[in-house]
Each structure stands twice: as C-alpha cells, then as structure tokens.
Short mmCIF file of C-alpha atoms and ligand atoms in Angstrom, two decimals:
data_model
loop_
_atom_site.label_atom_id
_atom_site.label_comp_id
_atom_site.label_asym_id
_atom_site.label_seq_id
_atom_site.Cartn_x
_atom_site.Cartn_y
_atom_site.Cartn_z
CA UNK Q 20 0.59 11.72 4.12
CA UNK Q 21 3.56 9.40 3.54
CA UNK Q 22 5.20 10.71 6.74
CA UNK Q 23 2.00 9.99 8.72
CA UNK Q 24 1.82 6.43 7.36
CA UNK Q 25 5.50 5.90 8.10
CA UNK Q 26 5.18 7.14 11.67
CA UNK Q 27 2.03 5.06 12.17
CA UNK Q 28 3.79 1.82 11.18
CA UNK Q 29 6.91 2.72 13.15
CA UNK Q 30 4.62 3.26 16.17
CA UNK Q 31 3.01 -0.16 15.55
CA UNK Q 32 6.45 -1.76 15.22
CA UNK Q 33 7.15 -0.86 18.86
CA UNK Q 34 3.78 -1.94 20.23
CA UNK Q 35 4.30 -4.88 22.60
CA UNK Q 36 0.62 -5.93 22.78
CA UNK Q 37 0.36 -6.15 19.00
CA UNK Q 38 3.66 -8.03 18.91
CA UNK Q 39 2.18 -10.63 21.32
CA UNK Q 40 -1.05 -10.89 19.34
CA UNK Q 41 0.84 -11.21 16.07
CA UNK Q 42 2.85 -14.16 17.43
CA UNK Q 43 -0.36 -15.81 18.60
CA UNK Q 44 -1.99 -15.59 15.18
CA UNK Q 45 1.11 -16.59 13.24
CA UNK Q 46 2.48 -15.27 10.01
CA UNK Q 47 -0.76 -14.09 8.42
CA UNK Q 48 -1.31 -10.74 6.79
CA UNK Q 49 1.12 -11.35 3.90
CA UNK Q 50 4.09 -11.65 6.23
CA UNK Q 51 5.31 -14.66 4.25
CA UNK Q 52 5.92 -12.28 1.32
CA UNK Q 53 8.68 -10.58 3.34
CA UNK Q 54 9.79 -13.23 5.86
CA UNK Q 55 10.99 -16.79 5.07
CA UNK Q 56 9.18 -18.45 7.99
CA UNK Q 57 9.10 -18.64 11.78
CA UNK Q 58 11.84 -21.29 11.86
CA UNK Q 59 14.79 -22.10 9.62
CA UNK Q 60 13.10 -25.40 8.66
CA UNK Q 61 10.15 -23.43 7.30
CA UNK Q 62 12.55 -21.23 5.32
CA UNK Q 63 14.37 -24.19 3.71
CA UNK Q 64 11.88 -24.82 0.84
CA UNK Q 65 11.64 -21.07 0.21
CA UNK Q 66 15.44 -20.83 -0.07
CA UNK Q 67 15.52 -23.88 -2.31
CA UNK Q 68 12.91 -22.34 -4.60
CA UNK Q 69 15.00 -19.14 -4.89
CA UNK Q 70 18.14 -21.20 -5.58
CA UNK Q 71 16.25 -23.08 -8.31
CA UNK Q 72 15.35 -19.71 -9.82
CA UNK Q 73 19.04 -18.73 -9.99
CA UNK Q 74 19.19 -16.57 -6.85
CA UNK Q 75 21.48 -17.08 -3.85
CA UNK Q 76 20.43 -16.20 -0.32
CA UNK Q 77 21.64 -14.84 3.01
CA UNK Q 78 19.47 -15.58 6.05
CA UNK Q 79 18.99 -13.39 9.08
CA UNK Q 80 17.56 -14.86 12.28
CA UNK Q 81 15.31 -12.01 13.45
CA UNK Q 82 15.85 -10.58 16.91
CA UNK Q 83 18.46 -8.06 17.94
CA UNK Q 84 19.20 -7.27 21.55
CA UNK Q 85 19.81 -9.94 24.15
CA UNK Q 86 19.85 -9.24 27.88
CA UNK Q 87 22.08 -11.99 29.21
CA UNK Q 88 25.16 -14.01 28.46
CA UNK Q 89 22.99 -17.14 28.44
CA UNK Q 90 20.69 -15.76 25.78
CA UNK Q 91 23.64 -14.67 23.62
CA UNK Q 92 25.17 -18.16 23.90
CA UNK Q 93 21.83 -19.69 22.98
CA UNK Q 94 21.64 -17.51 19.86
CA UNK Q 95 25.16 -18.58 18.89
CA UNK Q 96 24.17 -22.24 19.35
CA UNK Q 97 21.13 -21.74 17.10
CA UNK Q 98 23.35 -20.10 14.48
CA UNK Q 99 25.73 -23.08 14.55
CA UNK Q 100 22.76 -25.41 13.98
CA UNK Q 101 21.48 -23.24 11.14
CA UNK Q 102 24.87 -23.25 9.41
CA UNK Q 103 24.90 -27.05 9.69
CA UNK Q 104 21.35 -27.26 8.28
CA UNK Q 105 22.31 -25.01 5.33
CA UNK Q 106 25.10 -27.45 4.54
CA UNK Q 107 22.95 -30.56 5.06
CA UNK Q 108 20.27 -29.19 2.72
CA UNK Q 109 22.93 -28.19 0.18
CA UNK Q 110 21.62 -24.62 -0.08
CA UNK Q 111 23.38 -21.72 -1.84
CA UNK Q 112 23.12 -19.63 1.28
CA UNK Q 113 25.16 -17.40 3.60
CA UNK Q 114 24.27 -16.06 7.03
CA UNK Q 115 23.89 -12.46 8.18
CA UNK Q 116 24.26 -11.72 11.89
CA UNK Q 117 23.69 -8.78 14.20
CA UNK Q 118 26.38 -8.57 16.87
CA UNK Q 119 23.92 -7.24 19.48
CA UNK Q 120 22.15 -10.62 19.30
CA UNK Q 121 25.44 -12.32 20.20
CA UNK Q 122 26.34 -10.14 23.17
CA UNK Q 123 28.04 -7.01 21.75
CA UNK Q 124 26.44 -4.86 24.47
CA UNK Q 125 27.46 -7.29 27.23
CA UNK Q 126 31.17 -7.76 26.52
CA UNK Q 127 33.59 -7.89 23.63
CA UNK Q 128 35.01 -11.16 24.86
CA UNK Q 129 31.54 -12.75 24.78
CA UNK Q 130 30.67 -11.59 21.27
CA UNK Q 131 34.07 -12.71 19.94
CA UNK Q 132 33.69 -16.12 21.58
CA UNK Q 133 30.19 -16.55 20.14
CA UNK Q 134 31.26 -15.43 16.68
CA UNK Q 135 34.26 -17.80 16.76
CA UNK Q 136 31.95 -20.70 17.57
CA UNK Q 137 29.80 -19.92 14.53
CA UNK Q 138 32.74 -19.09 12.25
CA UNK Q 139 34.63 -22.29 13.13
CA UNK Q 140 31.64 -24.35 12.03
CA UNK Q 141 30.94 -22.15 8.99
CA UNK Q 142 34.56 -22.27 7.84
CA UNK Q 143 34.65 -26.06 8.12
CA UNK Q 144 31.53 -26.22 5.91
CA UNK Q 145 32.59 -23.51 3.43
CA UNK Q 146 29.89 -21.01 4.48
CA UNK Q 147 30.31 -17.22 4.76
CA UNK Q 148 28.97 -14.94 7.50
CA UNK Q 149 28.30 -11.26 7.01
CA UNK Q 150 28.04 -8.91 9.99
CA UNK Q 151 25.11 -6.47 9.61
CA UNK Q 152 25.78 -2.89 10.70
CA UNK Q 153 23.51 -1.53 13.41
CA UNK Q 154 23.20 2.03 14.76
CA UNK Q 155 26.12 4.50 14.71
CA UNK Q 156 26.80 4.11 18.45
CA UNK Q 157 27.86 0.52 17.76
CA UNK Q 158 29.73 1.14 14.50
CA UNK Q 159 33.27 1.32 15.92
CA UNK Q 160 32.75 -1.69 18.18
CA UNK Q 161 31.38 -3.67 15.23
CA UNK Q 162 34.33 -2.74 13.01
CA UNK Q 163 36.78 -3.65 15.80
CA UNK Q 164 35.19 -7.07 16.24
CA UNK Q 165 35.26 -7.59 12.47
CA UNK Q 166 38.99 -6.76 12.29
CA UNK Q 167 39.83 -9.16 15.07
CA UNK Q 168 37.83 -11.96 13.45
CA UNK Q 169 39.02 -11.23 9.92
CA UNK Q 170 42.63 -11.78 11.04
CA UNK Q 171 41.64 -15.40 11.71
CA UNK Q 172 38.76 -16.13 9.33
CA UNK Q 173 38.52 -15.56 5.58
CA UNK Q 174 34.77 -16.29 5.65
CA UNK Q 175 33.57 -13.16 7.45
CA UNK Q 176 32.24 -9.95 5.89
CA UNK Q 177 30.88 -6.62 7.09
CA UNK Q 178 28.36 -3.89 6.21
CA UNK Q 179 29.20 -0.21 5.72
CA UNK Q 180 26.50 2.50 5.52
CA UNK Q 181 26.75 5.45 3.11
CA UNK Q 182 24.75 7.82 5.36
CA UNK Q 183 27.62 7.97 7.88
CA UNK Q 184 30.29 10.65 7.31
CA UNK Q 185 32.95 8.25 8.59
CA UNK Q 186 32.35 5.48 6.04
CA UNK Q 187 34.81 6.70 3.42
CA UNK Q 188 37.61 6.63 6.03
CA UNK Q 189 36.42 3.27 7.30
CA UNK Q 190 36.70 1.75 3.83
CA UNK Q 191 40.26 3.10 3.49
CA UNK Q 192 41.16 1.64 6.85
CA UNK Q 193 39.52 -1.71 6.07
CA UNK Q 194 41.22 -2.07 2.68
CA UNK Q 195 44.20 -3.96 4.12
CA UNK Q 196 41.85 -6.69 5.37
CA UNK Q 197 40.76 -7.49 1.78
CA UNK Q 198 37.21 -7.34 3.08
CA UNK Q 199 33.94 -8.63 1.68
CA UNK Q 200 31.72 -5.60 2.30
CA UNK Q 201 28.02 -5.03 1.72
CA UNK Q 202 27.50 -1.36 0.98
CA UNK Q 203 24.07 0.04 1.93
CA UNK Q 204 22.50 3.44 2.51
CA UNK Q 205 21.72 2.80 6.20
CA UNK Q 206 18.46 2.04 7.98
CA UNK Q 207 18.63 3.70 11.42
CA UNK Q 208 17.57 7.18 12.47
CA UNK Q 209 20.88 9.03 12.92
CA UNK Q 210 21.56 12.65 13.87
CA UNK Q 211 23.22 15.25 11.63
CA UNK Q 212 26.34 15.11 13.80
CA UNK Q 213 27.22 11.70 12.36
CA UNK Q 214 25.14 11.18 9.21
CA UNK Q 215 24.02 12.94 6.04
CA UNK Q 216 20.39 14.03 6.38
CA UNK Q 217 19.99 14.79 2.71
CA UNK Q 218 18.97 11.70 0.70
CA UNK Q 219 20.86 12.89 -2.39
CA UNK Q 220 24.09 12.98 -0.36
CA UNK Q 221 23.45 9.46 0.94
CA UNK Q 222 22.81 8.20 -2.61
CA UNK Q 223 25.88 9.98 -3.97
CA UNK Q 224 28.08 8.66 -1.19
CA UNK Q 225 26.86 5.11 -1.80
CA UNK Q 226 28.03 5.36 -5.41
CA UNK Q 227 31.40 6.76 -4.29
CA UNK Q 228 31.87 3.95 -1.78
CA UNK Q 229 30.92 1.31 -4.36
CA UNK Q 230 33.44 2.82 -6.78
CA UNK Q 231 36.22 2.97 -4.20
CA UNK Q 232 35.68 -0.57 -2.95
CA UNK Q 233 35.41 -2.11 -6.41
CA UNK Q 234 38.41 -0.23 -7.80
CA UNK Q 235 40.42 -1.29 -4.76
CA UNK Q 236 39.82 -4.83 -6.02
CA UNK Q 237 37.71 -5.96 -3.07
CA UNK Q 238 34.67 -8.21 -3.43
CA UNK Q 239 31.66 -5.91 -3.20
CA UNK Q 240 28.02 -6.53 -2.36
CA UNK Q 241 25.72 -3.67 -3.33
CA UNK Q 242 22.73 -3.87 -0.95
CA UNK Q 243 20.14 -1.65 -2.58
CA UNK Q 244 16.84 -1.66 -4.49
CA UNK Q 245 17.75 1.62 -6.15
CA UNK Q 246 18.06 1.14 -9.92
CA UNK Q 247 20.26 4.19 -10.25
CA UNK Q 248 22.82 2.64 -7.91
CA UNK Q 249 22.49 -0.75 -9.61
CA UNK Q 250 22.98 0.73 -13.09
CA UNK Q 251 25.91 2.79 -11.81
CA UNK Q 252 27.56 -0.42 -10.54
CA UNK Q 253 26.98 -2.26 -13.81
CA UNK Q 254 28.45 0.63 -15.80
CA UNK Q 255 31.44 0.96 -13.47
CA UNK Q 256 32.22 -2.74 -13.88
CA UNK Q 257 31.94 -2.51 -17.67
CA UNK Q 258 34.12 0.60 -17.83
CA UNK Q 259 36.89 -0.88 -15.67
CA UNK Q 260 36.68 -4.47 -16.89
CA UNK Q 261 35.64 -5.80 -13.47
CA UNK Q 262 34.26 -9.30 -13.93
CA UNK Q 263 30.86 -10.35 -12.64
CA UNK Q 264 32.41 -12.70 -10.09
CA UNK Q 265 33.94 -9.73 -8.20
CA UNK Q 266 30.67 -8.18 -7.06
CA UNK Q 267 27.02 -9.00 -6.37
CA UNK Q 268 23.69 -7.32 -5.82
CA UNK Q 269 21.77 -7.94 -2.62
CA UNK Q 270 18.09 -7.17 -2.06
CA UNK Q 271 15.55 -7.92 0.63
CA UNK Q 272 13.30 -10.95 0.23
CA UNK Q 273 10.03 -9.90 -1.38
CA UNK Q 274 11.31 -6.55 -2.67
CA UNK Q 275 11.70 -5.86 -6.41
CA UNK Q 276 11.35 -9.53 -7.35
CA UNK Q 277 11.32 -8.85 -11.07
CA UNK Q 278 14.51 -6.79 -10.90
CA UNK Q 279 16.18 -9.59 -8.89
CA UNK Q 280 15.30 -12.14 -11.57
CA UNK Q 281 16.21 -9.83 -14.47
CA UNK Q 282 19.69 -9.21 -13.01
CA UNK Q 283 20.21 -12.93 -12.42
CA UNK Q 284 19.23 -13.62 -16.06
CA UNK Q 285 21.85 -11.05 -17.13
CA UNK Q 286 24.43 -13.18 -15.33
CA UNK Q 287 24.88 -11.12 -12.16
CA UNK Q 288 24.96 -12.75 -8.75
CA UNK Q 289 21.83 -11.70 -6.87
CA UNK Q 290 21.63 -12.50 -3.18
CA UNK Q 291 18.28 -12.35 -1.44
CA UNK Q 292 18.41 -11.25 2.21
CA UNK Q 293 15.83 -13.43 3.92
CA UNK Q 294 14.80 -12.83 7.52
CA UNK Q 295 13.18 -15.64 9.45
CA UNK Q 296 12.19 -16.30 13.06
CA UNK Q 297 9.51 -15.58 15.63
CA UNK Q 298 10.49 -11.93 15.96
CA UNK Q 299 9.06 -11.07 12.53
CA UNK Q 300 6.54 -8.50 13.75
CA UNK Q 301 8.87 -5.49 14.21
CA UNK Q 302 10.72 -6.24 10.96
CA UNK Q 303 7.45 -6.48 9.04
CA UNK Q 304 6.08 -3.21 10.44
CA UNK Q 305 9.35 -1.39 9.59
CA UNK Q 306 9.11 -2.61 5.98
CA UNK Q 307 5.49 -1.40 5.80
CA UNK Q 308 6.65 1.97 7.15
CA UNK Q 309 9.42 2.15 4.56
CA UNK Q 310 7.23 1.38 1.61
CA UNK Q 311 3.45 1.88 1.83
CA UNK Q 312 3.07 -0.18 -1.38
CA UNK Q 313 3.84 -3.23 0.78
CA UNK Q 314 0.58 -2.64 2.62
CA UNK Q 315 -1.10 -4.30 -0.38
CA UNK Q 316 0.51 -7.60 0.70
CA UNK Q 317 -1.03 -7.24 4.14
CA UNK Q 318 -4.52 -6.43 2.86
CA UNK Q 319 -4.37 -9.36 0.42
CA UNK Q 320 -3.20 -11.66 3.24
CA UNK Q 321 -6.12 -10.73 5.49
CA UNK Q 322 -8.77 -11.44 2.84
CA UNK Q 323 -7.23 -14.54 1.30
CA UNK Q 324 -7.34 -16.74 4.43
C1 FAD B 403 20.40 -6.89 1.37
C2 FAD B 403 20.30 -5.71 2.28
C3 FAD B 403 20.94 -5.72 3.50
C4 FAD B 403 20.88 -4.60 4.33
N1 FAD B 403 21.61 -4.58 5.49
C5 FAD B 403 21.63 -3.45 6.24
C6 FAD B 403 22.46 -3.33 7.39
O1 FAD B 403 23.20 -4.25 7.77
N2 FAD B 403 22.43 -2.16 8.10
C7 FAD B 403 21.64 -1.11 7.72
O2 FAD B 403 21.66 -0.06 8.37
N3 FAD B 403 20.83 -1.21 6.65
C8 FAD B 403 20.80 -2.33 5.90
N4 FAD B 403 19.98 -2.40 4.80
C9 FAD B 403 18.95 -1.35 4.56
C10 FAD B 403 19.51 -0.20 3.75
O3 FAD B 403 20.42 0.53 4.54
C11 FAD B 403 18.37 0.75 3.28
O4 FAD B 403 17.72 1.29 4.40
C12 FAD B 403 17.33 0.10 2.40
O5 FAD B 403 17.90 -0.84 1.54
C13 FAD B 403 16.63 1.16 1.54
O6 FAD B 403 17.53 1.78 0.65
P1 FAD B 403 17.63 1.39 -0.91
O7 FAD B 403 19.06 1.61 -1.32
O8 FAD B 403 17.15 0.01 -1.13
O9 FAD B 403 16.74 2.37 -1.72
P2 FAD B 403 15.76 3.59 -1.31
O10 FAD B 403 16.58 4.81 -1.16
O11 FAD B 403 14.85 3.18 -0.19
O12 FAD B 403 14.92 3.66 -2.62
C14 FAD B 403 15.52 4.13 -3.83
C15 FAD B 403 14.61 3.84 -4.98
O13 FAD B 403 14.57 2.42 -5.20
C16 FAD B 403 13.29 2.04 -5.62
N5 FAD B 403 12.74 1.08 -4.66
C17 FAD B 403 13.17 0.85 -3.40
N6 FAD B 403 12.47 -0.15 -2.84
C18 FAD B 403 11.57 -0.56 -3.74
C19 FAD B 403 10.55 -1.56 -3.77
N7 FAD B 403 10.31 -2.35 -2.71
N8 FAD B 403 9.79 -1.68 -4.88
C20 FAD B 403 10.00 -0.89 -5.93
N9 FAD B 403 10.94 0.09 -5.97
C21 FAD B 403 11.71 0.24 -4.90
C22 FAD B 403 12.45 3.28 -5.72
O14 FAD B 403 12.56 3.80 -7.02
C23 FAD B 403 13.16 4.22 -4.77
O15 FAD B 403 12.93 5.56 -5.06
C24 FAD B 403 20.07 -3.49 3.94
C25 FAD B 403 19.43 -3.49 2.71
C26 FAD B 403 19.53 -4.57 1.87
C27 FAD B 403 18.85 -4.51 0.53
#
C-alpha cells in the first residue's frame, strides 16, 4: 500500500498540468507547512520566527535544471540578491544551492563563474553556502567544482550521500580541504552499480561517515530525521569530547518539529532546511511520497480555507 501511495505521488510530482494548476491556485493544501513561501520576502518572517525559537536556517530556492546560460545567470543574480536580503534582515541563515540550477550541465566555466559571483557577495557579508548533492551522474562534477571553489573560499560546503559506495573514499579525499560537509542518506533513485539498495546498509554507512568526518576534526552537519543517527552522533561526540560547536543537526522545514526544538533546547545547533520559490509543486509531492503522514497537512489545508 505504501509503495502504491509513493508511486502515486511521484507520478503527480511529474505532472505538468497539475504543476500549472498548482501555481495558479497558490500555496494552498498545507504547502506552507513544508515550504517557506513563493518568494524570499514571504519566507523572511518564517525564518525570523524560527530564529526566535532558537533554530538556524538554510534556504533553498526551488528549481533545479536550467536550459540556457541566460537562465543560469539569472538564478545566480537572484541568489546574490537573496544573500544580501539575508544580511539586511539580520537572519541566522545560510544558503543551499543546486549546481544544475547554476549551469552545471551547460559548462563548468559557467557554473564556476556563477558560484563565484554568489560566493564573493556571501563572503563579504559573512554568509555560508552549501552545495546540495544531486544524482550520482553529477557527483564527480559537483565534487570537482567544490574543490576548485574551496581553494578560494572558506564559506562553501558540500553534501555527501551515504547510499553511494564511493562516499567513504570521497570523504578521505576531501579531508585535506577541511570541508564543511552535510552528510545525508541520499534522495535520488540510484542503481545497484553505484549505491546500496539495502536501507540498513545506507543507515550503517551514514553512521560510519559521520564518525569518520567528526573524528577527522571537520565541521559536520548531520542531515537526517532518523533518531538512531541523531543519538549515535550525540553519543559519539560525548565519547570523544567533541564540543557542540563542531557539528550540527539539519532537518527539513516542517519535519519532526518537536525533535528540532528539543535538540535546540539541549544546546545543539539545529538548522532547518527551508525551500522557497514558485517551483514548490514537485518538492511538495516528493515529500508526500516520502511520508504519507504528511498527507494530513494537505487534507487540513483543503478544508481550512
Ligand atoms: C537538511 C537536509 C538536507 C538534505 N540534502 C540532500 C541533498 O543535498 N542531496 C540528497 O540526495 N538528499 C538530501 N537530503 C535528503 C536525504 O538524503 C534523505 O532522503 C532524507 O533526509 C530521508 O532520510 P532520513 O535520514 O531523514 O531518514 P529516513 O531513513 O527517511 O527515516 C528514518 C526514520 O526517521 C524517522 N522519520 C523520518 N522522517 C520523519 C518525519 N517526517 N516524522 C517523523 N519521523 C520521521 C522515522 O522513524 C524513520 O523510520 C537532505 C535531507 C535533509 C534533512
């Protein structure tokens, strides 16, 4: 039954007509429980509220692939403006970016130029950028871009996924860059040639990667809602005397709110990953597919307006 529901919402996530209709009718159906708003301005009060509650934030402007150099440049320009707005509003907030939205598939030179534009501004304002990891076909290119940028900018981080066989080697290789890494399980559908198919292996590998990265002395973000992984991290830090300012927990906006607040009250840094933008439809449907319990938000949204 769960598989049918999942496939149904994944099917809806790719439906162009529904995407168009959804944009027309705005962020109803409980979307605001999972998305900060359609514009960064709409997200500002939501971020401020989270900051007031002791949580820090990273924002993600929804939308992945761009078709042209112009579009990629436009996205970079928007990111520069968003970084400036974060500073102007004095928000405790970072930015997460997907390299495909900045031209990764068009040319390396383009994506580097766009990232440098954003990073120059972010560095001047003391703001950090974290590069999300996309599908395995883009993993090497993403790591290569990160390495090139990291040689110039201290304020750039990266994501590594525990479902990929290669990730342990990647962490070893990245160690010399003293990298800020978000460790996650991985969200894309990947074949057995490159990724563990068994969830237990993915979970176990995430713990191993967290251990390796933290014991190497690198700042670590654990991007997971899994309490077993979170408790493992807390225990590891206690056991090895790693202070709370050397790692953080990251969770998606609207997911496990109580756990987010409980961890913050215990003195851990908790960063909420908040997507915003017009392209919320696909993101929202993928979250419904991942966790049918979220459907309750949608039903409530329909009947409360
Ligand atoms: C901040 C952040 C950034 C991310 N960035 C990337 C990225 O750049 N690239 C990428 O590929 N993936 C990314 N992901 C997605 C990630 O790879 C996983 O697909 C996603 O987080 C699900 O795995 P999980 O570790 O949260 O736990 P799961 O394996 O999905 O769940 C483990 C357990 O956690 C509990 N749980 C999980 N969710 C909930 C919930 N909503 N309510 C109650 N209990 C729950 C349940 O007990 C569940 O059994 C990111 C995730 C986060 C949190």
